[in-house]
GROMACS .gro file of C-alpha atoms in nm:
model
  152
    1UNK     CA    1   1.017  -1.172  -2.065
    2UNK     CA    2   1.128  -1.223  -1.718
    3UNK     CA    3   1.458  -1.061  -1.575
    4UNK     CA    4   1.732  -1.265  -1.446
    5UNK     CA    5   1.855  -1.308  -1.114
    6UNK     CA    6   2.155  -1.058  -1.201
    7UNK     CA    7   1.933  -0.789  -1.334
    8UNK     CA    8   1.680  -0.795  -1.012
    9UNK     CA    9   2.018  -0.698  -0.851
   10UNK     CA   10   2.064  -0.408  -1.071
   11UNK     CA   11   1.769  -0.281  -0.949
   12UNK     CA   12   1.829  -0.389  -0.608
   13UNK     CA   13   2.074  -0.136  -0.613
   14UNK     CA   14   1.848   0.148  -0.735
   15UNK     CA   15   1.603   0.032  -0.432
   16UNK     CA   16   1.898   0.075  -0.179
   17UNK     CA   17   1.929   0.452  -0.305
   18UNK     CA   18   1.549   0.483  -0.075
   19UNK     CA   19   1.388   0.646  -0.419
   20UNK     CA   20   1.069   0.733  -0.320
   21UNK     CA   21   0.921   0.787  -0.690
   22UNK     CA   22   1.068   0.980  -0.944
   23UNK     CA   23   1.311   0.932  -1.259
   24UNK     CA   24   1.702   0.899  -1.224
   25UNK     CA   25   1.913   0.971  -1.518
   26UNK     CA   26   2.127   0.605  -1.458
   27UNK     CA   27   1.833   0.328  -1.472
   28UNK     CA   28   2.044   0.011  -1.513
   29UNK     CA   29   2.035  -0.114  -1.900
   30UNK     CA   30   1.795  -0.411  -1.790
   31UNK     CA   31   1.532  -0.104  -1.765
   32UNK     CA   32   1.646   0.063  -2.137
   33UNK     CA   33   1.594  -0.309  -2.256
   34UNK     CA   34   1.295  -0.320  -2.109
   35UNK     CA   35   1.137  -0.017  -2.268
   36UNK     CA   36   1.241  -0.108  -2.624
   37UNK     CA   37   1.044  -0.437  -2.608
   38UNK     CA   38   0.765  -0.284  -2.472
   39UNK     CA   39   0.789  -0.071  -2.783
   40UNK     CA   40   0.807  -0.341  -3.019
   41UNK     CA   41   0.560  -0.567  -2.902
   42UNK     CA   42   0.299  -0.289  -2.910
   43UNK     CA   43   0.444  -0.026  -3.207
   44UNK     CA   44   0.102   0.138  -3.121
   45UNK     CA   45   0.233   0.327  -2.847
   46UNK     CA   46   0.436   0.696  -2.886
   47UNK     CA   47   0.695   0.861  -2.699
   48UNK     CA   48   0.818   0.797  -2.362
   49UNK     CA   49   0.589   0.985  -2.122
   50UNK     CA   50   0.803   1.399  -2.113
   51UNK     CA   51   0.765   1.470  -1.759
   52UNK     CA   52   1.035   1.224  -1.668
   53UNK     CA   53   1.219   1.233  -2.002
   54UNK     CA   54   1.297   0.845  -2.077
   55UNK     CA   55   0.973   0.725  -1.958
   56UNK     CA   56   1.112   0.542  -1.715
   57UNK     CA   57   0.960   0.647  -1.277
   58UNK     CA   58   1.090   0.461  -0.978
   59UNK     CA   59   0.836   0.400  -0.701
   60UNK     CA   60   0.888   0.267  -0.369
   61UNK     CA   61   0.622   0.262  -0.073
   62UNK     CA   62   0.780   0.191   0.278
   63UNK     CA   63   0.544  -0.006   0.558
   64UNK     CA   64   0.269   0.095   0.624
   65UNK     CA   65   0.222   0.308   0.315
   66UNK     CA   66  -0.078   0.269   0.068
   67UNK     CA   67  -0.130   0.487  -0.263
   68UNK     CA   68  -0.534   0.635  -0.245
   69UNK     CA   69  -0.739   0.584  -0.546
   70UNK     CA   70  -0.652   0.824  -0.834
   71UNK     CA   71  -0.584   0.874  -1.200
   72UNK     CA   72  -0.318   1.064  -1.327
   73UNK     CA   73  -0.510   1.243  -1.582
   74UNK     CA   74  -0.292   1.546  -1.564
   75UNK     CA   75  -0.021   1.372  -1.786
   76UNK     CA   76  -0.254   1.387  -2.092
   77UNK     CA   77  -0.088   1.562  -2.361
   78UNK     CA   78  -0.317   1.651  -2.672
   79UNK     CA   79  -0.590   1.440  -2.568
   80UNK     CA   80  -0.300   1.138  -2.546
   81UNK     CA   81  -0.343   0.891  -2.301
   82UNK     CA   82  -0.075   0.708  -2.083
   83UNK     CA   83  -0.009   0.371  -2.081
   84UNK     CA   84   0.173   0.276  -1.749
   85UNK     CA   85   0.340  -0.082  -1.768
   86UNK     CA   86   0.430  -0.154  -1.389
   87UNK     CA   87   0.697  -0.396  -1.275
   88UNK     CA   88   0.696  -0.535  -0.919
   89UNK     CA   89   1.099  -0.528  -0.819
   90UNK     CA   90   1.076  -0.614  -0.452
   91UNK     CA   91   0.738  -0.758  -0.328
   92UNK     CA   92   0.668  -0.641   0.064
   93UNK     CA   93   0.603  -0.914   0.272
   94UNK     CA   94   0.189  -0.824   0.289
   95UNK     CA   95  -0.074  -0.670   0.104
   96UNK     CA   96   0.034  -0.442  -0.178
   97UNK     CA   97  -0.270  -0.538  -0.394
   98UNK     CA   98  -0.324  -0.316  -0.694
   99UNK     CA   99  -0.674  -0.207  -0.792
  100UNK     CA  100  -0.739  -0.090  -1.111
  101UNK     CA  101  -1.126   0.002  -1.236
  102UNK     CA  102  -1.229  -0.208  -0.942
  103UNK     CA  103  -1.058  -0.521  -1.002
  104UNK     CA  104  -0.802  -0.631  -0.775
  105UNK     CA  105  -0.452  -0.801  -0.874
  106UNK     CA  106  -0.207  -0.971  -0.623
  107UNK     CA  107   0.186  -0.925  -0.812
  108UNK     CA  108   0.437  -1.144  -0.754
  109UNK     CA  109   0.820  -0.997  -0.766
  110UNK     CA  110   0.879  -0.990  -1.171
  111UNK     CA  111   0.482  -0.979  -1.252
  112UNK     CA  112   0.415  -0.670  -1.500
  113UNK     CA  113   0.095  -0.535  -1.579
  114UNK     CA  114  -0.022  -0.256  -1.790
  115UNK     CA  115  -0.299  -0.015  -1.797
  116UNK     CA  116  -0.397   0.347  -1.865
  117UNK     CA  117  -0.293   0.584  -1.617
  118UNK     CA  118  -0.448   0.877  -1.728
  119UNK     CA  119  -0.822   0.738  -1.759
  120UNK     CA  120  -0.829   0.439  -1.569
  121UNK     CA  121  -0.839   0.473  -1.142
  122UNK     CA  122  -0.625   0.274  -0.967
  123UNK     CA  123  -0.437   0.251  -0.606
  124UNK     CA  124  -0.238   0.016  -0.359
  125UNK     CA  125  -0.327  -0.142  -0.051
  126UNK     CA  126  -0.142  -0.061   0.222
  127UNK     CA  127   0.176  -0.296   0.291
  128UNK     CA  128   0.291  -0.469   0.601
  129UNK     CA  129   0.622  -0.604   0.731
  130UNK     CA  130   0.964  -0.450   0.690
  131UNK     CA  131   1.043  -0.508   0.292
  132UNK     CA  132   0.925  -0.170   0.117
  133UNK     CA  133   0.712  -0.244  -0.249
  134UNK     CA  134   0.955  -0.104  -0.569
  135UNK     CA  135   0.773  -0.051  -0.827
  136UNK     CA  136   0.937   0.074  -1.184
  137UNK     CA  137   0.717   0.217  -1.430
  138UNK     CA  138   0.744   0.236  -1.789
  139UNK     CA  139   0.518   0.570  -1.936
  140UNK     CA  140   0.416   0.583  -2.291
  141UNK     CA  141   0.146   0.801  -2.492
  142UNK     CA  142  -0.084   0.625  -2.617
  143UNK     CA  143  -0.432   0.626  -2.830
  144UNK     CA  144  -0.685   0.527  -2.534
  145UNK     CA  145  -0.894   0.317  -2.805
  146UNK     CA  146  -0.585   0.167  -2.953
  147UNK     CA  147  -0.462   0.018  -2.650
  148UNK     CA  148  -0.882  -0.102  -2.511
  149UNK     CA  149  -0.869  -0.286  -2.843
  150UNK     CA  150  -0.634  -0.519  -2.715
  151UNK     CA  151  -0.911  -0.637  -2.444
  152UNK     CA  152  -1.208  -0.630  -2.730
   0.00000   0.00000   0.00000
């Protein structure tokens, strides 16, 4: 489900208060609305991610920033996995590139993708021009197999 025009604003207005990452307690509702699809169309996941209570991380990475390789396997709980499903709010005007396991994916503003944060590495190119990348993250626990089934 893509947002609308007016909702890219609501976050527009997030992005202007120069987050760097980390949750807010006011997310605009398009973000609330977001995370309850997410939870129907896969019922497989669990709880928001607890470190930033709703689930719900801004990220924004100001020219010429990059993110290094990494996993965030610190935020297993119980052996639970997290599923991050990342939103591209404000593309920069070059590079930006996620790679995830090795594979490389070019987002458009409004592209989403999903994978394990925990157990899979991933990073960001570095960005050029003026326009900062804002990402917004949805975190949910999640049974590592249950969610690789999906690609099986």
């Amino acid at each position: 489900k893509t947002l609308s025009d007016k909702e890219f604003e609501c976050f527009k207005q997030d992005e202007n208060r120069k987050i760097t990452v980390g949750g807010i307690s006011d997310y605009p509702e398009a973000a609330y609305r977001i995370s309850r699809d997410l939870s129907t169309r896969f019922p497989f996941i669990g709880e928001p991610m607890e470190h930033f209570g709703n689930g719900i991380v801004a990220g924004i990475i100001y020219p010429p920033g990059d993110f290094y390789p990494h996993t965030d396997a610190d935020y297993k709980v119980d052996g639970k996995s997290v599923i991050g499903f990342n939103l591209l709010v404000s593309q920069p005007e070059g590079g930006g590139e996620v790679t995830v396991s090795g594979k490389t994916h070019s987002l458009r503003r409004g592209d989403m993708m999903a994978y394990p944060i925990t157990d899979y590495e991933h990073s960001v190119a570095a960005i050029t021009g003026s326009q900062p990348r804002v990402m917004w993250y949805w975190r949910f626990y999640c049974d590592l197999a249950a969610w690789e089934a999906l690609s099986a």
